[in-house]
PDB file of C-alpha atoms in Angstrom:
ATOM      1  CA  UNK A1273    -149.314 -42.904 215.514  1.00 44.00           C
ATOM      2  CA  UNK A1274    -149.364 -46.563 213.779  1.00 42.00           C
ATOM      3  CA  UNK A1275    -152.998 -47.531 212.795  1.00 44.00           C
ATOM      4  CA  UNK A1276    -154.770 -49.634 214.727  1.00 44.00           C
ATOM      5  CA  UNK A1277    -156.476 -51.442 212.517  1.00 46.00           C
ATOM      6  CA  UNK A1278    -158.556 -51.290 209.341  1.00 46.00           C
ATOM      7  CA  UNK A1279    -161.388 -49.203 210.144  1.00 46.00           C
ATOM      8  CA  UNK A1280    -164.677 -50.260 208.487  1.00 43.00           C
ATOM      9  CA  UNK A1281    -167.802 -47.580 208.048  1.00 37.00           C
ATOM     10  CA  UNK A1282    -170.885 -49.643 208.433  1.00 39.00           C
ATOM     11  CA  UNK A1283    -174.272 -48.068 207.451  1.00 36.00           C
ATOM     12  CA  UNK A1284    -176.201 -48.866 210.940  1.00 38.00           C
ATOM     13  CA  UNK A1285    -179.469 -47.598 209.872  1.00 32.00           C
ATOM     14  CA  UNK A1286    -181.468 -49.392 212.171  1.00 35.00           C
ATOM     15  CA  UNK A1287    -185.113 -48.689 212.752  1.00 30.00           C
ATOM     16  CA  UNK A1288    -184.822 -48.698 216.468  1.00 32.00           C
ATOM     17  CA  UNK A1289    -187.792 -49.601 218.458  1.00 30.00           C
ATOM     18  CA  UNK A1290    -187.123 -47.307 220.828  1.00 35.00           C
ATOM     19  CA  UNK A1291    -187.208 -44.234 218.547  1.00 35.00           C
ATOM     20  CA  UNK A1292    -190.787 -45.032 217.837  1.00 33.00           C
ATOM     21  CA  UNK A1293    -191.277 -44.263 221.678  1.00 33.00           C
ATOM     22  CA  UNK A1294    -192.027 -47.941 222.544  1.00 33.00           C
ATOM     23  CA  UNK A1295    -189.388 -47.782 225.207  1.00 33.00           C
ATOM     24  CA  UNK A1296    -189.937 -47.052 228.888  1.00 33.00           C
ATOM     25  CA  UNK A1297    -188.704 -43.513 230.020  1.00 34.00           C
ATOM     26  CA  UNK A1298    -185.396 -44.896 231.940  1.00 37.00           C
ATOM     27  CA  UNK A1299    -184.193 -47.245 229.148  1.00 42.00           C
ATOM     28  CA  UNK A1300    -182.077 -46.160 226.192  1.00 47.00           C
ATOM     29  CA  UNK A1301    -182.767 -46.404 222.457  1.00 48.00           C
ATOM     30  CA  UNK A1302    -179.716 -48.692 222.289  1.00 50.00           C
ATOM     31  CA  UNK A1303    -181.104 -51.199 225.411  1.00 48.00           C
ATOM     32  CA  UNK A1304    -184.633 -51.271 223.970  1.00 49.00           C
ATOM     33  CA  UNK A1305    -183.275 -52.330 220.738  1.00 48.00           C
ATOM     34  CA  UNK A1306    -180.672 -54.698 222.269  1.00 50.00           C
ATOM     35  CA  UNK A1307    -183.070 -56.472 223.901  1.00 49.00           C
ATOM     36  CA  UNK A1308    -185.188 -57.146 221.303  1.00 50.00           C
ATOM     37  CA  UNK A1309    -182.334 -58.211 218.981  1.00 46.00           C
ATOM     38  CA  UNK A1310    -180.847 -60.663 222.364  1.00 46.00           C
ATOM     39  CA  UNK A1311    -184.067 -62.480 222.066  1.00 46.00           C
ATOM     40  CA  UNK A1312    -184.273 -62.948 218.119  1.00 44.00           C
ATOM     41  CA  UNK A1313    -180.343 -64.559 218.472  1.00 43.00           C
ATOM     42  CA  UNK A1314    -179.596 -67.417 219.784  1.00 39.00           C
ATOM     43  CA  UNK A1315    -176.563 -68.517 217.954  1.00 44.00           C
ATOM     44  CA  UNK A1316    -173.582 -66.857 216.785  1.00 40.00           C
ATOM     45  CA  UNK A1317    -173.343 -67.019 212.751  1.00 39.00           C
ATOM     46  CA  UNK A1318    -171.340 -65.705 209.794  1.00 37.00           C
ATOM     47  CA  UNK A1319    -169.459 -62.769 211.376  1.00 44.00           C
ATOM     48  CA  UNK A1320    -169.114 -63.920 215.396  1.00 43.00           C
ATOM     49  CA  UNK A1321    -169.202 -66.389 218.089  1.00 55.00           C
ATOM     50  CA  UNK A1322    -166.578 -68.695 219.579  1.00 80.00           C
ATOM     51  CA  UNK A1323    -162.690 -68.337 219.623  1.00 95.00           C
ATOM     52  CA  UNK A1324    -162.261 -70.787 217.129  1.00 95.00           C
ATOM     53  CA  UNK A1325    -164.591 -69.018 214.582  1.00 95.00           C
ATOM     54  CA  UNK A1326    -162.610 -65.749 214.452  1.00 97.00           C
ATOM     55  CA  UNK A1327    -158.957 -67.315 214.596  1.00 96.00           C
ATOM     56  CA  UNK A1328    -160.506 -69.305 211.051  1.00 96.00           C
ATOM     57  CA  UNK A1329    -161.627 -65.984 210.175  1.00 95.00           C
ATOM     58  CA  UNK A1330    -158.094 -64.066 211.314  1.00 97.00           C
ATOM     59  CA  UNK A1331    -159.981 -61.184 211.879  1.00 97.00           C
ATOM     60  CA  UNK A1332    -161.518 -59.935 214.939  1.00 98.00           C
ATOM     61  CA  UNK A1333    -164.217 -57.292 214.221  1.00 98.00           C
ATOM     62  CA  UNK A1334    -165.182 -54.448 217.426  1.00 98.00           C
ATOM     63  CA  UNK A1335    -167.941 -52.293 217.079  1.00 98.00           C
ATOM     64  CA  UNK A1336    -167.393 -48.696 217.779  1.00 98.00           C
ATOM     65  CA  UNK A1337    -168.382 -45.009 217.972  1.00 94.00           C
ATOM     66  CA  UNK A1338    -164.985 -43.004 217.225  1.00 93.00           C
ATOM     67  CA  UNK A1339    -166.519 -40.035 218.909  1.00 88.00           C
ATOM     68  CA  UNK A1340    -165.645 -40.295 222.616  1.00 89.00           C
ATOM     69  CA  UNK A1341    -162.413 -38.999 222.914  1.00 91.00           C
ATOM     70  CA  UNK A1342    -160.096 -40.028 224.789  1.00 95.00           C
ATOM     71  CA  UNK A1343    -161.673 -43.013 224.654  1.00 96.00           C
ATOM     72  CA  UNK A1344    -162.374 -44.178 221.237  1.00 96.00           C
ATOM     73  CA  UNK A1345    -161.817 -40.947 218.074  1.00 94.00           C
ATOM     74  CA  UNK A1346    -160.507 -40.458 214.906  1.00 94.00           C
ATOM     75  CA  UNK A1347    -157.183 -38.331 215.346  1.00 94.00           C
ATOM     76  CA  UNK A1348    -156.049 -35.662 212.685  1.00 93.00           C
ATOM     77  CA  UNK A1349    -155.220 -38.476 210.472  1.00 95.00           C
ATOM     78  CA  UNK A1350    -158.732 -39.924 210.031  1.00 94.00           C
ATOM     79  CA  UNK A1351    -156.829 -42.645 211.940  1.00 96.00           C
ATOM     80  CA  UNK A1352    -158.928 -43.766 215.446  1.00 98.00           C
ATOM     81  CA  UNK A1353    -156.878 -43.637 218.634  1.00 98.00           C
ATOM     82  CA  UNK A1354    -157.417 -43.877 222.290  1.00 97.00           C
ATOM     83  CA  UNK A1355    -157.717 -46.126 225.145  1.00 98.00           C
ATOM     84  CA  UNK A1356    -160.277 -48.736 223.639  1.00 98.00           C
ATOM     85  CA  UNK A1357    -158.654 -48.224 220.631  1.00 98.00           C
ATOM     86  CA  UNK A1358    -155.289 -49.566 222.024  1.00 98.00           C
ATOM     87  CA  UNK A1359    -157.136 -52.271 224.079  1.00 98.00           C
ATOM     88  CA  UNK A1360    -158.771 -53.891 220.958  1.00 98.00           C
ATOM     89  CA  UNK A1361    -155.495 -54.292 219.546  1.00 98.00           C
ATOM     90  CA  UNK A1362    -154.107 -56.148 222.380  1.00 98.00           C
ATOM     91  CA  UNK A1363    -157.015 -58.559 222.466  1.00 98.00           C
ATOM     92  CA  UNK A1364    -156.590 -58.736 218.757  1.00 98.00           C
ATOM     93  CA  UNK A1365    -153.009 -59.729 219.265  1.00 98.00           C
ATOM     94  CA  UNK A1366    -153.571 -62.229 221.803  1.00 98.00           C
ATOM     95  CA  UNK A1367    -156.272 -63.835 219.531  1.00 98.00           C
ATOM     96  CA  UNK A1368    -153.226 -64.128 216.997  1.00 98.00           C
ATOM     97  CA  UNK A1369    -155.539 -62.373 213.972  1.00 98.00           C
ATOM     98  CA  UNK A1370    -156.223 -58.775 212.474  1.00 98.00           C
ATOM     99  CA  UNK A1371    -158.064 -56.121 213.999  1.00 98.00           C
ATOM    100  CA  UNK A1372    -161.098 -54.821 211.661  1.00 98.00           C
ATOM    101  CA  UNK A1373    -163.855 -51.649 213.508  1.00 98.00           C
ATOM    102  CA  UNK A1374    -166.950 -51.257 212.560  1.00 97.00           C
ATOM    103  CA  UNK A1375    -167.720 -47.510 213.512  1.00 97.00           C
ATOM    104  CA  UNK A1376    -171.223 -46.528 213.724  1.00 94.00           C
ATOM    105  CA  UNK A1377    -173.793 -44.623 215.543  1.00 90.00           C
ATOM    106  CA  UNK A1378    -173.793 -45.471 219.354  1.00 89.00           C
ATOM    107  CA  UNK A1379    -177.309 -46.230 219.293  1.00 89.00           C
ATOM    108  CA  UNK A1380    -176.615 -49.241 217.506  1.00 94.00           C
ATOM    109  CA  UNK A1381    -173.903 -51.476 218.410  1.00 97.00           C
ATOM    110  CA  UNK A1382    -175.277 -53.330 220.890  1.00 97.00           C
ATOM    111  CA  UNK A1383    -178.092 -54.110 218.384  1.00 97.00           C
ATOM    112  CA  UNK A1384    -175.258 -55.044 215.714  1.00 97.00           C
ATOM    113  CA  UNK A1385    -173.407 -56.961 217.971  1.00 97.00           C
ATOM    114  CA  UNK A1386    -176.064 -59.287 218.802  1.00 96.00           C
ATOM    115  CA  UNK A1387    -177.419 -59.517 214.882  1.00 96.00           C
ATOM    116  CA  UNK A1388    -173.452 -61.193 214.096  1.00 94.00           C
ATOM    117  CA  UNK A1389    -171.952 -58.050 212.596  1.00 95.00           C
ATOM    118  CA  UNK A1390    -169.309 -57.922 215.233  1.00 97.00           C
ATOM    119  CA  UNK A1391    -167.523 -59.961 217.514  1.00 97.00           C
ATOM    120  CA  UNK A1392    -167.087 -57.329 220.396  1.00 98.00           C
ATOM    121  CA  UNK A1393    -168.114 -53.487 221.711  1.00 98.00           C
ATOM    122  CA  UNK A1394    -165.482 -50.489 222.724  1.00 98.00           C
ATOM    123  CA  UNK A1395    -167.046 -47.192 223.097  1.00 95.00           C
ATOM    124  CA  UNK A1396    -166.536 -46.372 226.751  1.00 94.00           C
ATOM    125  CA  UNK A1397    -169.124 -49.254 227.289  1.00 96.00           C
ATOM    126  CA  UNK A1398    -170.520 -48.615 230.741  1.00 95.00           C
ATOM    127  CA  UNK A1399    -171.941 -51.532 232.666  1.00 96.00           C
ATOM    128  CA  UNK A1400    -175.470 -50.239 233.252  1.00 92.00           C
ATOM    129  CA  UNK A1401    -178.276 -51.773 234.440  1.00 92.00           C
ATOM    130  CA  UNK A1402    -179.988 -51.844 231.164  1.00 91.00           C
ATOM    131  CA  UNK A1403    -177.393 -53.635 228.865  1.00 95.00           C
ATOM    132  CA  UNK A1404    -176.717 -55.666 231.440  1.00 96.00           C
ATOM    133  CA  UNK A1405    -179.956 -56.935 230.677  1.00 96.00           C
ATOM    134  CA  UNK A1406    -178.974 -57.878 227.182  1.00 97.00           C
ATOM    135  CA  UNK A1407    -175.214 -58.226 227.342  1.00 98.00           C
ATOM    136  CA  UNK A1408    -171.792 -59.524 229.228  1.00 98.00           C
ATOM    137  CA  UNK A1409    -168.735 -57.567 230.361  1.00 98.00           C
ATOM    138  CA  UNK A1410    -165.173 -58.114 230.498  1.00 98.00           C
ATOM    139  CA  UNK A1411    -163.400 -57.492 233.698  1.00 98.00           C
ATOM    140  CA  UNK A1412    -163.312 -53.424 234.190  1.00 98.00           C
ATOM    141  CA  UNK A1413    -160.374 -51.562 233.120  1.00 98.00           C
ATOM    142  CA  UNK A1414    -161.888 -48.004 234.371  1.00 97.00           C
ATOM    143  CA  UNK A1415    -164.739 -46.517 235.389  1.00 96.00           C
ATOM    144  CA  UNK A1416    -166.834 -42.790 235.177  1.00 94.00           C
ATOM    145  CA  UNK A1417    -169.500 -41.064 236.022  1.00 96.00           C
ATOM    146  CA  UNK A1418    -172.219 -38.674 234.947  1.00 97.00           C
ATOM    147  CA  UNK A1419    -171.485 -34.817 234.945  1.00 98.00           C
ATOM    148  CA  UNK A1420    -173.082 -31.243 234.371  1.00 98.00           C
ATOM    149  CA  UNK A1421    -171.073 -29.229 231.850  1.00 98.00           C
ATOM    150  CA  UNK A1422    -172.090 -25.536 231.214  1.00 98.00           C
ATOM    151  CA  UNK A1423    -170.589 -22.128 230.127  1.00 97.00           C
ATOM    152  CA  UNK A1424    -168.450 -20.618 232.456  1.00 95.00           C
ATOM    153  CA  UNK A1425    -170.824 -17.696 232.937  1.00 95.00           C
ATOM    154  CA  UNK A1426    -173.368 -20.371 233.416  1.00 96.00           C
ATOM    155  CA  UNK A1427    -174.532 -19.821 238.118  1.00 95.00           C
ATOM    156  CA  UNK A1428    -177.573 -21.413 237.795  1.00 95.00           C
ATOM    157  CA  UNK A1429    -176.622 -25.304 237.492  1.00 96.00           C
ATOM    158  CA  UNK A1430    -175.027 -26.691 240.399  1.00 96.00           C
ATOM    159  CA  UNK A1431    -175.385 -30.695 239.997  1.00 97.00           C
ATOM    160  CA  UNK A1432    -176.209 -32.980 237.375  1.00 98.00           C
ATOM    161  CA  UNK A1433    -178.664 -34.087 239.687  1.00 97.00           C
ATOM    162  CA  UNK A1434    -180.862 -30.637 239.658  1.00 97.00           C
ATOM    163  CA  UNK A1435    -182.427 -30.938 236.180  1.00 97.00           C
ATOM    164  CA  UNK A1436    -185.198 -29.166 236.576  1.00 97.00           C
ATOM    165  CA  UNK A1437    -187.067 -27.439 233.891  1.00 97.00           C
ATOM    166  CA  UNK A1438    -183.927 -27.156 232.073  1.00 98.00           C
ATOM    167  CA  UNK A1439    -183.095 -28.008 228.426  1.00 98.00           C
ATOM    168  CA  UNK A1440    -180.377 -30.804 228.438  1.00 98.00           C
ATOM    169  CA  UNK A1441    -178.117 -32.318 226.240  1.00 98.00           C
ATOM    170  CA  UNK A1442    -176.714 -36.041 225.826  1.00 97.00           C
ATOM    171  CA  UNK A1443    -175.276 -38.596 223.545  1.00 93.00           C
ATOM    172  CA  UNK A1444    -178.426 -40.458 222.140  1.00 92.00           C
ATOM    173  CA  UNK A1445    -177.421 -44.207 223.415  1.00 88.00           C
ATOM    174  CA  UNK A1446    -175.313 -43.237 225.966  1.00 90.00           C
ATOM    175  CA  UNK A1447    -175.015 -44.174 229.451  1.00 89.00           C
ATOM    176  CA  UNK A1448    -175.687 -40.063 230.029  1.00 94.00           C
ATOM    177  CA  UNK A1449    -178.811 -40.700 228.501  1.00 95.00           C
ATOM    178  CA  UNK A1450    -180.210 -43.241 230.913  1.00 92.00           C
ATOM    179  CA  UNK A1451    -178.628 -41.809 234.225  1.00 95.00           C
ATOM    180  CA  UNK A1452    -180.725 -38.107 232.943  1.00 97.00           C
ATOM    181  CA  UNK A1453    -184.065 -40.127 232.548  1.00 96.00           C
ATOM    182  CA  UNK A1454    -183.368 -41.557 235.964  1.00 96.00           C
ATOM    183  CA  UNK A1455    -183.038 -38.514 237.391  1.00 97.00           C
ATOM    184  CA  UNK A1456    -185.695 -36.778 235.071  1.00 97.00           C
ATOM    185  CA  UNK A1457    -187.425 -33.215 235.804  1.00 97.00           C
ATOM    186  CA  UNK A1458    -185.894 -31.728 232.946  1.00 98.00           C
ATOM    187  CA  UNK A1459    -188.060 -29.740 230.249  1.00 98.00           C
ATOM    188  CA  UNK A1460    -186.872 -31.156 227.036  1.00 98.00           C
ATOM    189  CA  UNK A1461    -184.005 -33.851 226.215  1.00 98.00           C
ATOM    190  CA  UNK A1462    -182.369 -33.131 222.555  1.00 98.00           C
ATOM    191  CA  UNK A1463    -180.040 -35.690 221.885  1.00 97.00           C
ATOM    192  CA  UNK A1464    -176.760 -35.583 219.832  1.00 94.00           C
ATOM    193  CA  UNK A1465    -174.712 -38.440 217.520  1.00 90.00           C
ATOM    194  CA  UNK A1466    -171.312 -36.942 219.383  1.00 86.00           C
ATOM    195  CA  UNK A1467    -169.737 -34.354 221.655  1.00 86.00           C
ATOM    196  CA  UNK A1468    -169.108 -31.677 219.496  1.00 87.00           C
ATOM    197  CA  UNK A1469    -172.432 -31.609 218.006  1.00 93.00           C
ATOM    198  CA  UNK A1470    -173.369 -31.362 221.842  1.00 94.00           C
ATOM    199  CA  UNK A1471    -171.388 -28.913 222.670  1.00 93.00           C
ATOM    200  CA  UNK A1472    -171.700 -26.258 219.948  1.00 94.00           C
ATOM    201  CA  UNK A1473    -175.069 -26.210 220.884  1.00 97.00           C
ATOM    202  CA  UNK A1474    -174.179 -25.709 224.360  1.00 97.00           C
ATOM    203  CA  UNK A1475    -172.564 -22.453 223.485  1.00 95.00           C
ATOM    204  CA  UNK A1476    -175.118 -21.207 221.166  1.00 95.00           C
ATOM    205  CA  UNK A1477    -177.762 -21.410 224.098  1.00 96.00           C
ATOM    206  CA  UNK A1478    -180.147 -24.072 222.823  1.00 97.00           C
ATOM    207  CA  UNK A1479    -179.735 -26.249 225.625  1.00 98.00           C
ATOM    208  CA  UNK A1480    -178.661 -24.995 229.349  1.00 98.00           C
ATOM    209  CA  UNK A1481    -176.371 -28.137 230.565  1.00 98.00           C
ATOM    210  CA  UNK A1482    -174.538 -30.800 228.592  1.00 98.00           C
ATOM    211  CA  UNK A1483    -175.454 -34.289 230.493  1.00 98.00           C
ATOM    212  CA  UNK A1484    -172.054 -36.391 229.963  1.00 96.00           C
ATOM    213  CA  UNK A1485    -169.510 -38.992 230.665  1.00 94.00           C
ATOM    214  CA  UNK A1486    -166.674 -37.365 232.755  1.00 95.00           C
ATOM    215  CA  UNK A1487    -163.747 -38.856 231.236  1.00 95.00           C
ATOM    216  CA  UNK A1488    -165.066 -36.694 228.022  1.00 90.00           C
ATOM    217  CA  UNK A1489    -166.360 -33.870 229.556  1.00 93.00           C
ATOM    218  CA  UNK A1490    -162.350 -33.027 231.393  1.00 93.00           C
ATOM    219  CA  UNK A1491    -160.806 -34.061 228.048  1.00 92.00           C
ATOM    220  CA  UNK A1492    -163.265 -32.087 225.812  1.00 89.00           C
ATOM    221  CA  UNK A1493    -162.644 -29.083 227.827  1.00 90.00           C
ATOM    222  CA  UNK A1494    -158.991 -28.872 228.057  1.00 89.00           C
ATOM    223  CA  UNK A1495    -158.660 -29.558 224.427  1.00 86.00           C
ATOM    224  CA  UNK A1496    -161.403 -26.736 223.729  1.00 89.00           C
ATOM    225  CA  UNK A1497    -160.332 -23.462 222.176  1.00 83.00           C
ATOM    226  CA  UNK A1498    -162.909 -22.023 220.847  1.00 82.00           C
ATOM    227  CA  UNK A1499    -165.586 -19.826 221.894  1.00 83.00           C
ATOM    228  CA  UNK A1500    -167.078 -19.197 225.689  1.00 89.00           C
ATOM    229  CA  UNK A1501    -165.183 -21.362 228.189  1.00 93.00           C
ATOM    230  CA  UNK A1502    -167.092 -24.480 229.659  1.00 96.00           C
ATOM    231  CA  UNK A1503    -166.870 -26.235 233.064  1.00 96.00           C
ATOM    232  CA  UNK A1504    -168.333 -28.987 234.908  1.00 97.00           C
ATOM    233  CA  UNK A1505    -170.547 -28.262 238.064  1.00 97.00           C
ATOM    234  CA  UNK A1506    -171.428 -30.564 240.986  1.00 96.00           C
ATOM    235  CA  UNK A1507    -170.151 -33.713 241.753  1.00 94.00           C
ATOM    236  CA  UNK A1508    -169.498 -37.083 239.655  1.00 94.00           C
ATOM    237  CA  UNK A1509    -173.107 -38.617 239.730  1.00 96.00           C
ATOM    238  CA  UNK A1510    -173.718 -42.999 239.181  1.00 94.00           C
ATOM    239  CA  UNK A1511    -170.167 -43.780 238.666  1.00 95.00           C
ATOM    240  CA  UNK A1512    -170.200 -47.131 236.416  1.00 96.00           C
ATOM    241  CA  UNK A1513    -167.436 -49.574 235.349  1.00 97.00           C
ATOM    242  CA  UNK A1514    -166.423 -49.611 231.744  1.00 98.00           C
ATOM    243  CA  UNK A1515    -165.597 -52.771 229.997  1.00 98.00           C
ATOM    244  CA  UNK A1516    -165.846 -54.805 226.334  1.00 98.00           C
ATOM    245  CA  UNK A1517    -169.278 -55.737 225.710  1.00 98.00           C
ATOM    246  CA  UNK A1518    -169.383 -59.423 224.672  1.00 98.00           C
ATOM    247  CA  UNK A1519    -172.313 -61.440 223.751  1.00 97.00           C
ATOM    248  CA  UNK A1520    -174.042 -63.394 226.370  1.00 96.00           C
ATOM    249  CA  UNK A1521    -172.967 -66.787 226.528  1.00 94.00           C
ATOM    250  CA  UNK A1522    -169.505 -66.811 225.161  1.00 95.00           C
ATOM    251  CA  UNK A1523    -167.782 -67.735 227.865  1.00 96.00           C
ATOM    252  CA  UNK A1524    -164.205 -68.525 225.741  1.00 96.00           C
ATOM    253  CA  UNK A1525    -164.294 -65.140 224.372  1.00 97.00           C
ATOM    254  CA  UNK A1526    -164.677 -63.684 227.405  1.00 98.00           C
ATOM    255  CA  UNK A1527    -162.125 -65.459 229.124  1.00 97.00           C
ATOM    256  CA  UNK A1528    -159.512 -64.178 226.269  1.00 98.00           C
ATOM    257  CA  UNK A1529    -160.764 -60.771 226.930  1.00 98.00           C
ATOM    258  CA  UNK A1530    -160.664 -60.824 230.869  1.00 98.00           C
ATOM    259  CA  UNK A1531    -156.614 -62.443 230.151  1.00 98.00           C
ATOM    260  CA  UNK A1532    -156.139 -59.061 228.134  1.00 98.00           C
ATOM    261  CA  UNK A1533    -157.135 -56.911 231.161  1.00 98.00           C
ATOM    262  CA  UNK A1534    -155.895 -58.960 233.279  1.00 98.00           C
ATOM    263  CA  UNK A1535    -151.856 -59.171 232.183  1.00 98.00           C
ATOM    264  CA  UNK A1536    -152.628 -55.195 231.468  1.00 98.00           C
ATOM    265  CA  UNK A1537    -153.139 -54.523 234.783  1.00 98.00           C
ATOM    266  CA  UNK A1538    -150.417 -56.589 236.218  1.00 98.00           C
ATOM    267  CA  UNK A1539    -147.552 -55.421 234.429  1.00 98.00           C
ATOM    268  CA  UNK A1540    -148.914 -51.698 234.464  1.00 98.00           C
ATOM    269  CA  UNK A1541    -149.308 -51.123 230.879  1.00 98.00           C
ATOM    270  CA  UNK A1542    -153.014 -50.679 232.055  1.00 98.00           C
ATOM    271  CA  UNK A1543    -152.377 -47.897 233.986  1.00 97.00           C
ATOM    272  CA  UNK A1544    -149.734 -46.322 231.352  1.00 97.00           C
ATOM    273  CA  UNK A1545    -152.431 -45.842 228.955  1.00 97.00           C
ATOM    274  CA  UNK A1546    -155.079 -44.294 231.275  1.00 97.00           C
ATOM    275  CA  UNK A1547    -152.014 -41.963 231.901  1.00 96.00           C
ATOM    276  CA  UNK A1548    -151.323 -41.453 228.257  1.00 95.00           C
ATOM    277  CA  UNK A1549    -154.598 -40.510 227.488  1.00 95.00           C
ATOM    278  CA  UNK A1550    -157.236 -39.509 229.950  1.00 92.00           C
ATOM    279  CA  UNK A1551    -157.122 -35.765 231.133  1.00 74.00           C
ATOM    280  CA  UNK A1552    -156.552 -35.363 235.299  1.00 62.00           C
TER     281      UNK A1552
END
């Protein structure tokens, strides 16, 4: 697999305001801090902004996690692959200039994206309510929703939606996150930096029911080989459109973006690479 593009480890330690429980019980770590960070910019600067700034740059820079497979992962090359993966380089190509990610903790792209340090967001970016708030989409290019995942032996869960007095699981940041404070009634919420971290814990016991995206919960289990068997329960719950997040009021950006998705979907290549990588 070619590389799609330099990969650049940023050191996101941001002291989120949410993780000093300021923020409400339904909004994420990553909104709370978003929106705070929306309102101190008002112009882009040295790193993002209009069209013409990145073309004199030739580089566009993406913020991402690299641990939502199929999504957005480092492969057994260090390399990262998947379907936002090969979308950023096709908005990178149209732009005419290199491709440069900036992988860091969910939790905090939004939050970098709006302080300059990148020019877009790919991690499976769902368009819920709260970054809404603080953020545009592109035009979709797939959606998913919220599911229970549990060990095989596991009879007791039968929705995502029946949380109650359980011990859950999510991605801290995630969309997860937010749809399993909506829904609350759960006993304790540990979060996790990625899936595996998640999931290991899953099949130690320490938490009953992994809250997660779908696309990652099918792809996670039929790529999983070790250990007690998992499956998902219940029915797809809040199913959200996923698209690049793109800072408010960069409306020539956007439009490049949308063109991307756009020509994708009409000449099918769209649809080839949901094929290629997302589990049925």
């Amino acid at each position: 697999m070619k590389k799609m593009g330099s990969v650049v480890i940023l050191a996101m330690l941001l002291l989120l305001v949410s993780a000093c429980g300021s923020k409400e019980a339904t909004s994420t770590p990553e909104a709370s801090t978003a929106s705070q960070s929306a309102k101190e910019s008002t112009e882009a600067s040295t790193q993002g902004g209009t069209v013409d700034e990145i073309k004199k740059r030739g580089k566009l820079n993406i913020g991402t996690s690299g641990t939502f497979r199929p999504m957005t992962f480092m492969d057994e090359k260090g390399e990262l692959v998947g379907v936002d993966i090969e979308i950023g380089q096709k908005i990178a190509e149209k732009l005419g200039v290199e491709l440069e990610w900036s992988v860091g903790n969910l939790a905090g792209l939004i939050p970098a994206m709006l302080a300059d340090k990148s020019d877009l967001v790919m991690f499976s970016t769902t368009m819920n309510p709260d970054r809404l708030e603080v953020i545009d989409f592109s035009e979709e290019y797939t959606s998913l929703g919220t599911v229970a995942v549990v060990k095989e032996s596991n009879t007791t869960v039968k929705d995502v939606t029946e949380l109650d007095g359980l011990i859950i699981g999510v991605i801290g940041g995630s969309g997860a996150q937010s749809t399993a404070e909506g829904i609350g009634g759960y006993k304790e919420m540990k979060q996790y930096p990625g899936h595996g971290e998640a999931i290991a814990d899953l099949k130690l016991g320490r938490i009953d029911v992994y809250v997660a995206g779908s696309i990652a919960a099918y792809d996670f289990i039929k790529h999983d080989t070790g250990g007690e068997k998992l499956k998902v329960v219940g029915q797809h719950y809040n199913e959200l459109d996923i698209g690049v997040g793109i800072r408010k009021n960069e409306p020539e950006l956007k439009a490049v973006v949308d063109s991307v998705i756009q020509e994708m979907k009409q000449d099918g290549s769209l649809q080839q690479l949901l094929d290629k990588w997302i589990s049925k």
